[in-house]
Amino acid sequence: MYRTHNCGELRLKNLNQEVTLSGWVQKSRDKGFMLWIDLRDRFGVSQLIFDEKRSSKELFEKAKTLGREFVIQVKGSVIERTSKNPNIQTGEIEILVSKLTILNKSLTPPFTIEDNTDGGEELRMKYRYLDIRRNSIKEKLIFRHKVSSEIRNYLTKLDFIDVETPYLIKSTPEGARDFVVPSRMNEGEFYALPQSPQTFKQLLMVGGIDKYFQIVKCFRDEDLRADRQPEFTQIDCEMSFVNQEDILNTFEGLTKHLLSSIKNIKVDEFPRMTYEEAMSKYGCDKPDIRFGMELGDLNDISKHKNFNVFNSSELVIGIAVPNGNTFTRKQIDSYTDWVRRPQIGAKGLVYVRCNDDGSFKSSVDKFYDQKDLTSWANKTGAKKGDLILILSGNTNEVRSQMSALRLELAENLNLRNPNDFAPLWVTDFPLLEWDEESNKFHAMHHPFTSPKLDQLDLLKKNPKEVKANAYDLVLNGNEIGGGSIRIHDKNIQSLMFKHLGFSEDEAKEQFGFLMNAFEYGAPPHGGIALGLDRLVAILHGEESIRDYIAFPKNNSGKDVMIDAPSKLDDLQLSELFLKLKDKK
Amino acid sequence: MYRTHNCGELRLKNLNQEVTLSGWVQKSRDKGFMLWIDLRDRFGVSQLIFDEKRSSKELFEKAKTLGREFVIQVKGSVIERTSKNPNIQTGEIEILVSKLTILNKSLTPPFTIEDNTDGGEELRMKYRYLDIRRNSIKEKLIFRHKVSSEIRNYLTKLDFIDVETPYLIKSTPEGARDFVVPSRMNEGEFYALPQSPQTFKQLLMVGGIDKYFQIVKCFRDEDLRADRQPEFTQIDCEMSFVNQEDILNTFEGLTKHLLSSIKNIKVDEFPRMTYEEAMSKYGCDKPDIRFGMELGDLNDISKHKNFNVFNSSELVIGIAVPNGNTFTRKQIDSYTDWVRRPQIGAKGLVYVRCNDDGSFKSSVDKFYDQKDLTSWANKTGAKKGDLILILSGNTNEVRSQMSALRLELAENLNLRNPNDFAPLWVTDFPLLEWDEESNKFHAMHHPFTSPKLDQLDLLKKNPKEVKANAYDLVLNGNEIGGGSIRIHDKNIQSLMFKHLGFSEDEAKEQFGFLMNAFEYGAPPHGGIALGLDRLVAILHGEESIRDYIAFPKNNSGKDVMIDAPSKLDDLQLSELFLKLKDKK
């Protein structure tokens, strides 16, 4: 037996017990006549003590040879510390060691195994197995397990069934790029890895499963932006005989349960906001509502003067920065530079200082008088001491710019407290969006999303105006889930495919199995999928997902630890009926 | 709201309540003046009643149009049945319908949605979404969820952490064939789908995670034998600072918990048997010990006469078939034919009838006298009225033949009761097995399995003799799990790779990351992996796994429902830097 206790559980009540511990040497303090070692395992740290008087010479000398991260086993008795450490749970005791076994040696690790390590991102990824030993990473993985356990048990209690859907499925050219898997048994043919189990969960509803969930890996072969992973984990759910309200209530319940069971935070009923409202109030469809700074539409009160920049703009919007009048000119200029960066793409930034005496001072004083500026202040909700910042331009662009500016300001003003949680539902998304590039409609959510049923006529006549029975769950400015009521009628599904530019043959070829299924008594159904990686990160108070994934890939899709992907040998390729294309 | 209750929950206590139900039309019985419909959902069946007197004409006529598998919603009141059905839980009530809405129509399904369907395997697979509606399939999927939930919660309580390991990993030519995934971002390179998360779970142990589990899909591109799937689900576990005893106890505990919580069956301590013992007693390493018929070694008592068949055989073994003397000559002949089939490959079958008067009658009476036959009966444990069956030949072959015959006999004699559960551990597997074909050693378990530590010298001198710290969990003649204590020492791992025919470069190229990890304080560790598909099937009293998988593939690795795998378009191939090899 390697241990009687773990390194985190011994207390004063264990005094004088003979114990066996195993773990890693975290730290060694050698005072010459006395030597302390912090022994670490997943559960905590226990202090070991060796000394000239009480330890045998041989044991004492052996203890002096131990390096950082050596794996050792010790036997000894629990004694009371003379100087106690109130910061750790085992801080009142130490182990007077009587026997020491070195289970494995360690080279000096390439970075320190400490909460604040000296290891850079790349080095940590290459030695991820050492990185995971650090408390901060380990705690994140444990936290993730806690969240997924709570989710599973909550949904199981609600009669959801965890059903595993296949990973080797069919490639469809719609949407993002699939990862594909050549079939050795079927020459020239390929499987695809699922981007989501969407069609399978719908088939499970047709199959009468009624309530389905799965925590499942999904795959997207996209160019990786920062904090995107080619494989990611989805909490995938579907329900039958439900309308939108049923689904919102169910998953609002789940989210509240997570906040309360894991964070001990009670949240009231989630606010709901239409897509239109979110776009006009916050400039984006996943607003962070932990703070105000709502967008004020200044169109009606800014285009009556000779300021051509505004007059020629489709939309003029402003936000009030609380206490922003304390900003120096230099600070304001730096925000102007910030919005002009190509990633944001604004042309300039107009500001209005709201002075404490009720007067205004703006960068467009040449064109607007105090009365104009007063009405802007009213529209943006600016108070004395605030600063109004104004952007103008094309509606979509200016909204997106202002949304980015709003978040940047909030970040700098510490208004985005990671321990506050402000969930909301965004509803009534457009069903379709027109893509200028491909000159056709794209499904805003996905091709299986149901239009509002009272807009079926509109779907034939003016599809662009149709709203979908689709909804997103937003938490602290992140979309953590999205879903919809699905189409369960073959004719509506056909019309939808037609709008999306599928020929009848293409629709049949790719989704014939689903269309067929709709002919055999498909029930009304809908669902949602939540991104587990992000949900876990946000619940834990962070935004980056990478450290919540045990073995993440880098931005080139590589696992630098195991060195994947890698070359195949010719035999393997040949068995798959494949050749590499000649390099150009 | 689509329903106030599901179709399985209404009872007499709900009498006179106004309820709304939704579901599928299971069956319609039209008596002219009265019409009953069985309405089905996942939770059960409720009887609806329409009649000339109490229903409006319009409603009554509409009810008559309903076909099988139509999806409907009804409102009505709960009334007491005149003729009750004690076989279903809702059998005391029915719903007098006041409103009927057809939610979706259905074509006549291609097979009946009944427990005993008229649909053949292939048709059921093509319309799997209809097959899942059948109670028998649905119950299997629900049962699977129940098992996996219990497993997760049991392991979580024991401090195991569910850690997700990657699906896009590195291909290794060792072992079975990998499915591979071409990388678009890294020209000419491929990921592999994991055959198991073996190396990752070991790295998690090096990372200090201490106790890991995951219920995870694994992939093997093998030619599919019956009841093998290219993707399968594994309960994957690993523990640190443990010896074999710790692991056996932990997973014996899990198995007992499953048997008790799910089947309400208490099982005593699992028997343990060495590989050698299993092979000599049962002829195989996964014996079904629900019944006797142990193999009797007749070598010493059958080679002293002039019967050359035995004299020239490496091994002569017999088994006693209980009450087998009732077999007719024809029955015995048919077993002779059975063992002679190419799949079994025996040359012939010797029999000895044990008569009720204590005399023996055998097919080799010419060579052996009653004294010989008495000693055979003693060796095989045959009693009066039994039948001894004897095979001879090369040790490995004859054991495997006898094992197959033993199972076949037990099957026919109804000794394999699916509601009996007889688990056991098989231990002390050989570390290596010599492969005549490739003329090198293969790892019996896998290359990371630790030899018995007191045999390290033998590993250098005579590797073939070395036993591994490896164990299988066997249930009712099926290997449901296997595992081992792993190597955590770089030098032993190197020696192991050397024995397996890896050059130093190859070992480094393929498993360098693991060897490196062993240099930084790898703890002693070991684990196990259980096959969830089979475990679930066996616990449910069946041997075939296919119906415990929602969307299985057929023996050509095809999903005939979605028609996967399929062709890719040229653009997709080209983006992956691939060409199809010209067909020959």
Coordinates of N, CA, C and O in Angstrom, one line a residue, chain A residues 251-364:
Chain A
F251 N -33.7 25.4 -19.2 CA -32.2 25.6 -19.2 C -31.9 26.9 -18.4 O -30.8 27.0 -17.9
E252 N -32.9 27.7 -18.1 CA -32.7 28.7 -17.1 C -32.6 28.0 -15.8 O -31.8 28.4 -14.9
G253 N -33.4 27.0 -15.6 CA -33.3 26.2 -14.3 C -32.0 25.6 -14.2 O -31.4 25.7 -13.1
L254 N -31.4 25.0 -15.3 CA -30.1 24.4 -15.2 C -29.0 25.5 -14.8 O -28.2 25.2 -14.0
T255 N -29.1 26.6 -15.5 CA -28.1 27.6 -15.3 C -28.2 28.2 -13.8 O -27.1 28.4 -13.2
K256 N -29.4 28.4 -13.3 CA -29.6 28.8 -12.0 C -29.0 27.8 -11.0 O -28.4 28.1 -10.0
H257 N -29.3 26.5 -11.3 CA -28.8 25.4 -10.5 C -27.2 25.4 -10.4 O -26.7 25.3 -9.3
L258 N -26.6 25.6 -11.6 CA -25.1 25.7 -11.6 C -24.6 26.8 -10.7 O -23.7 26.7 -9.9
L259 N -25.3 28.0 -10.9 CA -24.8 29.2 -10.2 C -25.0 29.0 -8.7 O -24.1 29.4 -7.9
S260 N -26.1 28.3 -8.4 CA -26.3 28.2 -6.9 C -25.5 27.1 -6.3 O -24.9 27.2 -5.3
S261 N -25.5 25.9 -7.0 CA -24.8 24.8 -6.4 C -23.3 24.9 -6.4 O -22.5 24.5 -5.6
I262 N -22.8 25.6 -7.5 CA -21.3 25.7 -7.6 C -20.7 27.0 -7.1 O -19.7 27.1 -6.6
K263 N -21.5 28.1 -7.4 CA -21.0 29.4 -7.0 C -21.7 30.0 -5.8 O -21.4 31.1 -5.3
N264 N -22.7 29.3 -5.3 CA -23.5 29.8 -4.2 C -24.1 31.2 -4.5 O -24.2 32.0 -3.6
I265 N -24.5 31.4 -5.7 CA -25.1 32.6 -6.1 C -26.6 32.4 -6.6 O -26.8 31.5 -7.4
K266 N -27.5 33.2 -6.0 CA -28.9 33.1 -6.4 C -29.1 34.2 -7.5 O -28.8 35.4 -7.3
V267 N -29.7 33.8 -8.6 CA -30.0 34.8 -9.6 C -31.5 34.8 -9.8 O -32.2 33.8 -9.8
D268 N -32.1 36.0 -10.0 CA -33.5 36.1 -10.3 C -33.8 35.6 -11.7 O -32.9 35.2 -12.4
E269 N -35.1 35.7 -12.1 CA -35.5 35.4 -13.4 C -34.6 36.1 -14.5 O -34.3 37.3 -14.3
F270 N -34.2 35.3 -15.5 CA -33.3 35.9 -16.4 C -34.0 37.0 -17.3 O -35.2 36.7 -17.8
P271 N -33.5 38.1 -17.5 CA -34.1 39.1 -18.5 C -34.1 38.4 -19.9 O -33.3 37.6 -20.2
R272 N -35.1 38.9 -20.6 CA -35.2 38.4 -22.0 C -35.2 39.7 -22.9 O -35.8 40.7 -22.6
M273 N -34.6 39.5 -24.0 CA -34.4 40.7 -24.9 C -34.5 40.1 -26.3 O -33.9 39.1 -26.6
T274 N -35.2 40.8 -27.2 CA -35.1 40.4 -28.6 C -33.8 40.7 -29.2 O -33.1 41.6 -28.7
Y275 N -33.5 40.1 -30.3 CA -32.3 40.3 -31.1 C -32.3 41.8 -31.4 O -31.2 42.5 -31.3
E276 N -33.4 42.3 -31.9 CA -33.4 43.8 -32.3 C -33.1 44.7 -31.2 O -32.3 45.6 -31.3
E277 N -33.7 44.4 -30.0 CA -33.4 45.2 -28.8 C -31.9 45.1 -28.4 O -31.3 46.2 -28.1
A278 N -31.4 43.9 -28.4 CA -30.0 43.8 -28.1 C -29.1 44.6 -29.0 O -28.1 45.2 -28.6
M279 N -29.4 44.5 -30.3 CA -28.6 45.2 -31.3 C -28.7 46.7 -31.1 O -27.7 47.4 -31.3
S280 N -29.9 47.2 -30.8 CA -30.0 48.6 -30.8 C -29.5 49.2 -29.4 O -28.9 50.2 -29.3
K281 N -29.7 48.4 -28.3 CA -29.3 48.9 -27.0 C -27.8 48.6 -26.7 O -27.2 49.4 -26.0
Y282 N -27.2 47.5 -27.3 CA -25.9 47.2 -27.0 C -25.0 47.0 -28.2 O -23.8 46.8 -28.1
G283 N -25.6 47.1 -29.4 CA -24.8 46.9 -30.6 C -24.3 45.5 -30.9 O -23.5 45.3 -31.8
C284 N -24.8 44.5 -30.1 CA -24.4 43.2 -30.3 C -25.4 42.2 -29.8 O -26.3 42.6 -29.0
D285 N -25.4 41.0 -30.2 CA -26.4 40.0 -29.8 C -26.0 39.2 -28.6 O -26.7 38.3 -28.2
K286 N -25.0 39.6 -27.9 CA -24.6 38.9 -26.7 C -24.1 39.9 -25.7 O -22.9 39.9 -25.3
P287 N -25.0 40.8 -25.3 CA -24.6 42.0 -24.5 C -24.1 41.6 -23.1 O -24.7 40.6 -22.5
D288 N -23.1 42.2 -22.6 CA -22.7 42.1 -21.2 C -23.6 43.1 -20.4 O -23.4 44.3 -20.6
I289 N -24.5 42.6 -19.6 CA -25.4 43.6 -18.9 C -25.1 43.7 -17.5 O -25.9 44.1 -16.6
R290 N -23.8 43.4 -17.1 CA -23.4 43.6 -15.8 C -23.2 45.1 -15.5 O -23.1 45.5 -14.4
F291 N -23.2 45.9 -16.6 CA -23.1 47.4 -16.4 C -23.9 48.0 -17.5 O -24.4 47.4 -18.4
G292 N -24.1 49.4 -17.3 CA -25.0 50.1 -18.2 C -24.4 50.5 -19.5 O -24.1 49.7 -20.3
M293 N -24.2 51.8 -19.7 CA -23.6 52.3 -20.9 C -24.4 51.8 -22.1 O -23.8 51.4 -23.1
E294 N -25.7 51.9 -22.1 CA -26.5 51.5 -23.2 C -26.3 52.5 -24.4 O -26.0 53.7 -24.1
L295 N -26.5 52.0 -25.6 CA -26.3 52.9 -26.7 C -27.4 53.9 -26.9 O -28.6 53.4 -26.9
G296 N -27.1 55.1 -27.1 CA -28.2 56.1 -27.4 C -28.2 56.5 -28.8 O -27.2 56.8 -29.4
D297 N -29.4 56.3 -29.4 CA -29.5 56.6 -30.9 C -29.7 58.1 -31.1 O -30.7 58.7 -30.6
L298 N -28.7 58.7 -31.7 CA -28.7 60.2 -31.8 C -29.1 60.6 -33.2 O -29.0 61.8 -33.5
N299 N -29.6 59.7 -34.0 CA -30.0 60.1 -35.4 C -30.8 61.3 -35.5 O -30.5 62.3 -36.2
D300 N -31.9 61.4 -34.7 CA -32.9 62.4 -34.8 C -32.3 63.8 -34.3 O -32.9 64.8 -34.6
I301 N -31.3 63.7 -33.4 CA -30.9 64.9 -32.8 C -29.5 65.3 -33.1 O -28.8 66.0 -32.4
S302 N -29.0 64.8 -34.2 CA -27.6 65.1 -34.6 C -27.4 65.4 -36.1 O -26.3 65.7 -36.5
K303 N -28.5 65.3 -36.8 CA -28.3 65.5 -38.3 C -28.9 66.8 -38.8 O -29.1 67.0 -40.0
H304 N -29.2 67.7 -37.8 CA -29.9 69.0 -38.2 C -28.9 70.1 -38.4 O -29.2 71.2 -38.6
K305 N -27.6 69.8 -38.3 CA -26.6 70.9 -38.4 C -25.7 70.6 -39.5 O -25.9 69.7 -40.3
N306 N -24.6 71.4 -39.7 CA -23.8 71.3 -40.9 C -22.7 70.3 -40.7 O -21.7 70.3 -41.4
F307 N -22.8 69.3 -39.7 CA -21.7 68.4 -39.5 C -21.9 67.2 -40.5 O -22.7 66.3 -40.2
N308 N -21.1 67.2 -41.6 CA -21.4 66.3 -42.6 C -21.1 64.8 -42.2 O -21.7 63.9 -42.7
V309 N -20.1 64.7 -41.3 CA -19.8 63.3 -40.9 C -21.0 62.6 -40.4 O -21.3 61.5 -40.7
F310 N -21.8 63.3 -39.5 CA -23.0 62.7 -39.0 C -24.1 62.7 -40.1 O -24.8 61.7 -40.2
N311 N -24.2 63.8 -40.8 CA -25.3 63.9 -41.8 C -25.3 62.8 -42.8 O -26.3 62.3 -43.3
S312 N -24.1 62.4 -43.2 CA -23.9 61.4 -44.2 C -23.9 59.9 -43.6 O -23.7 59.0 -44.3
S313 N -24.1 59.8 -42.3 CA -24.1 58.5 -41.7 C -25.4 57.9 -41.6 O -26.4 58.6 -41.4
E314 N -25.5 56.6 -41.7 CA -26.7 55.9 -41.5 C -27.1 55.9 -40.1 O -28.3 56.1 -39.7
L315 N -26.2 55.8 -39.2 CA -26.5 55.8 -37.7 C -25.4 56.6 -36.9 O -24.2 56.4 -37.2
V316 N -26.0 57.4 -36.0 CA -25.1 58.1 -35.1 C -25.5 57.6 -33.7 O -26.6 57.7 -33.3
I317 N -24.5 57.0 -32.9 CA -24.9 56.5 -31.6 C -23.8 57.0 -30.6 O -22.6 57.2 -30.9
G318 N -24.3 57.2 -29.4 CA -23.4 57.6 -28.3 C -23.6 56.8 -27.1 O -24.6 56.1 -26.9
I319 N -22.5 56.7 -26.2 CA -22.7 56.1 -24.9 C -22.1 57.1 -23.9 O -21.2 57.9 -24.2
A320 N -22.7 56.9 -22.7 CA -22.2 57.8 -21.6 C -21.2 57.0 -20.7 O -21.6 55.9 -20.2
V321 N -20.0 57.5 -20.6 CA -19.0 56.8 -19.8 C -19.1 57.4 -18.4 O -18.9 58.6 -18.2
P322 N -19.5 56.6 -17.4 CA -19.7 57.1 -16.0 C -18.4 57.7 -15.5 O -17.3 57.1 -15.6
N323 N -18.4 58.9 -15.0 CA -17.3 59.7 -14.5 C -16.2 59.8 -15.6 O -15.0 60.1 -15.2
G324 N -16.6 59.8 -16.8 CA -15.6 59.8 -17.9 C -15.0 61.2 -18.1 O -14.0 61.4 -18.7
N325 N -15.6 62.2 -17.4 CA -15.0 63.6 -17.6 C -13.7 63.7 -16.9 O -12.9 64.7 -17.1
T326 N -13.3 62.7 -16.1 CA -12.0 62.7 -15.5 C -10.9 62.3 -16.5 O -9.7 62.4 -16.3
F327 N -11.3 61.7 -17.6 CA -10.4 61.3 -18.6 C -9.6 62.5 -19.1 O -10.1 63.6 -19.4
T328 N -8.3 62.3 -19.2 CA -7.4 63.4 -19.8 C -7.6 63.4 -21.3 O -8.2 62.4 -21.9
R329 N -7.2 64.5 -21.9 CA -7.3 64.6 -23.4 C -6.5 63.4 -24.0 O -6.9 62.8 -25.0
K330 N -5.4 63.1 -23.4 CA -4.5 62.0 -23.8 C -5.3 60.6 -23.8 O -5.2 59.8 -24.7
Q331 N -6.0 60.5 -22.7 CA -6.8 59.2 -22.6 C -7.9 59.1 -23.7 O -8.0 58.1 -24.4
I332 N -8.5 60.3 -23.9 CA -9.6 60.3 -25.0 C -8.9 60.0 -26.4 O -9.4 59.2 -27.2
D333 N -7.8 60.6 -26.6 CA -7.1 60.4 -27.8 C -6.7 58.9 -28.0 O -6.8 58.4 -29.1
S334 N -6.3 58.3 -26.9 CA -6.0 56.9 -27.0 C -7.2 56.0 -27.4 O -7.0 55.0 -28.1
Y335 N -8.3 56.4 -26.8 CA -9.5 55.7 -27.3 C -9.9 55.9 -28.7 O -10.3 55.0 -29.5
T336 N -9.6 57.2 -29.2 CA -9.8 57.5 -30.6 C -8.9 56.6 -31.5 O -9.3 56.0 -32.4
D337 N -7.6 56.5 -31.0 CA -6.7 55.6 -31.7 C -7.2 54.1 -31.7 O -7.1 53.4 -32.7
W338 N -7.7 53.8 -30.5 CA -8.2 52.4 -30.3 C -9.3 52.0 -31.3 O -9.3 51.0 -32.0
V339 N -10.3 52.9 -31.5 CA -11.4 52.6 -32.4 C -11.0 52.7 -33.8 O -11.7 52.2 -34.7
R340 N -9.9 53.4 -34.1 CA -9.4 53.5 -35.5 C -8.5 52.3 -35.9 O -8.2 52.2 -37.1
R341 N -8.2 51.5 -35.0 CA -7.4 50.3 -35.3 C -8.2 49.5 -36.4 O -9.4 49.4 -36.3
P342 N -7.4 48.8 -37.3 CA -8.2 48.1 -38.3 C -9.1 47.0 -37.8 O -10.2 46.8 -38.4
Q343 N -8.8 46.4 -36.6 CA -9.7 45.4 -36.0 C -11.1 46.1 -35.7 O -12.1 45.4 -35.6
I344 N -11.1 47.4 -35.4 CA -12.3 48.0 -35.0 C -12.9 48.8 -36.2 O -14.0 48.6 -36.6
G345 N -12.0 49.6 -36.8 CA -12.3 50.2 -38.1 C -13.2 51.5 -38.1 O -13.8 51.8 -39.2
A346 N -13.3 52.2 -37.0 CA -14.0 53.4 -37.0 C -13.2 54.5 -37.6 O -11.9 54.4 -37.6
K347 N -13.8 55.6 -38.1 CA -13.1 56.7 -38.7 C -12.6 57.7 -37.6 O -11.6 58.3 -37.8
G348 N -13.5 57.9 -36.6 CA -13.1 58.8 -35.6 C -14.0 58.7 -34.4 O -15.0 57.9 -34.4
L349 N -13.8 59.5 -33.4 CA -14.6 59.4 -32.2 C -14.9 60.8 -31.7 O -14.0 61.7 -31.6
V350 N -16.2 61.1 -31.6 CA -16.6 62.4 -31.1 C -16.8 62.3 -29.6 O -17.4 61.3 -29.2
Y351 N -16.4 63.3 -28.9 CA -16.7 63.2 -27.4 C -17.4 64.5 -26.9 O -17.3 65.6 -27.5
V352 N -18.1 64.3 -25.8 CA -18.7 65.4 -25.2 C -18.4 65.3 -23.7 O -18.8 64.3 -23.1
R353 N -17.7 66.3 -23.1 CA -17.5 66.3 -21.7 C -18.7 66.9 -21.0 O -19.2 68.0 -21.4
C354 N -19.2 66.2 -19.9 CA -20.3 66.7 -19.2 C -19.8 67.3 -17.9 O -19.4 66.6 -17.0
N355 N -19.7 68.6 -17.9 CA -19.0 69.2 -16.7 C -19.9 69.2 -15.5 O -21.1 69.1 -15.6
D356 N -19.3 69.4 -14.3 CA -20.0 69.4 -13.1 C -21.0 70.5 -13.0 O -22.0 70.4 -12.2
D357 N -20.7 71.6 -13.7 CA -21.6 72.8 -13.6 C -22.7 72.7 -14.6 O -23.5 73.6 -14.7
G358 N -22.9 71.6 -15.2 CA -24.0 71.4 -16.1 C -23.7 71.8 -17.6 O -24.5 71.6 -18.5
S359 N -22.6 72.3 -17.8 CA -22.2 72.7 -19.2 C -21.6 71.6 -19.9 O -21.2 70.6 -19.3
F360 N -21.5 71.7 -21.2 CA -20.9 70.6 -22.0 C -19.7 71.2 -22.8 O -19.7 72.4 -23.2
K361 N -18.7 70.4 -23.1 CA -17.6 70.8 -23.9 C -17.4 69.6 -24.8 O -17.1 68.5 -24.4
S362 N -17.5 69.8 -26.2 CA -17.4 68.7 -27.1 C -16.3 68.9 -28.1 O -15.9 70.1 -28.3
S363 N -16.0 67.9 -28.9 CA -15.0 68.0 -30.0 C -15.8 68.5 -31.2 O -15.1 68.7 -32.3
V364 N -17.1 68.7 -31.1 CA -17.8 69.3 -32.3 C -18.6 70.5 -31.9 O -19.7 70.8 -32.4

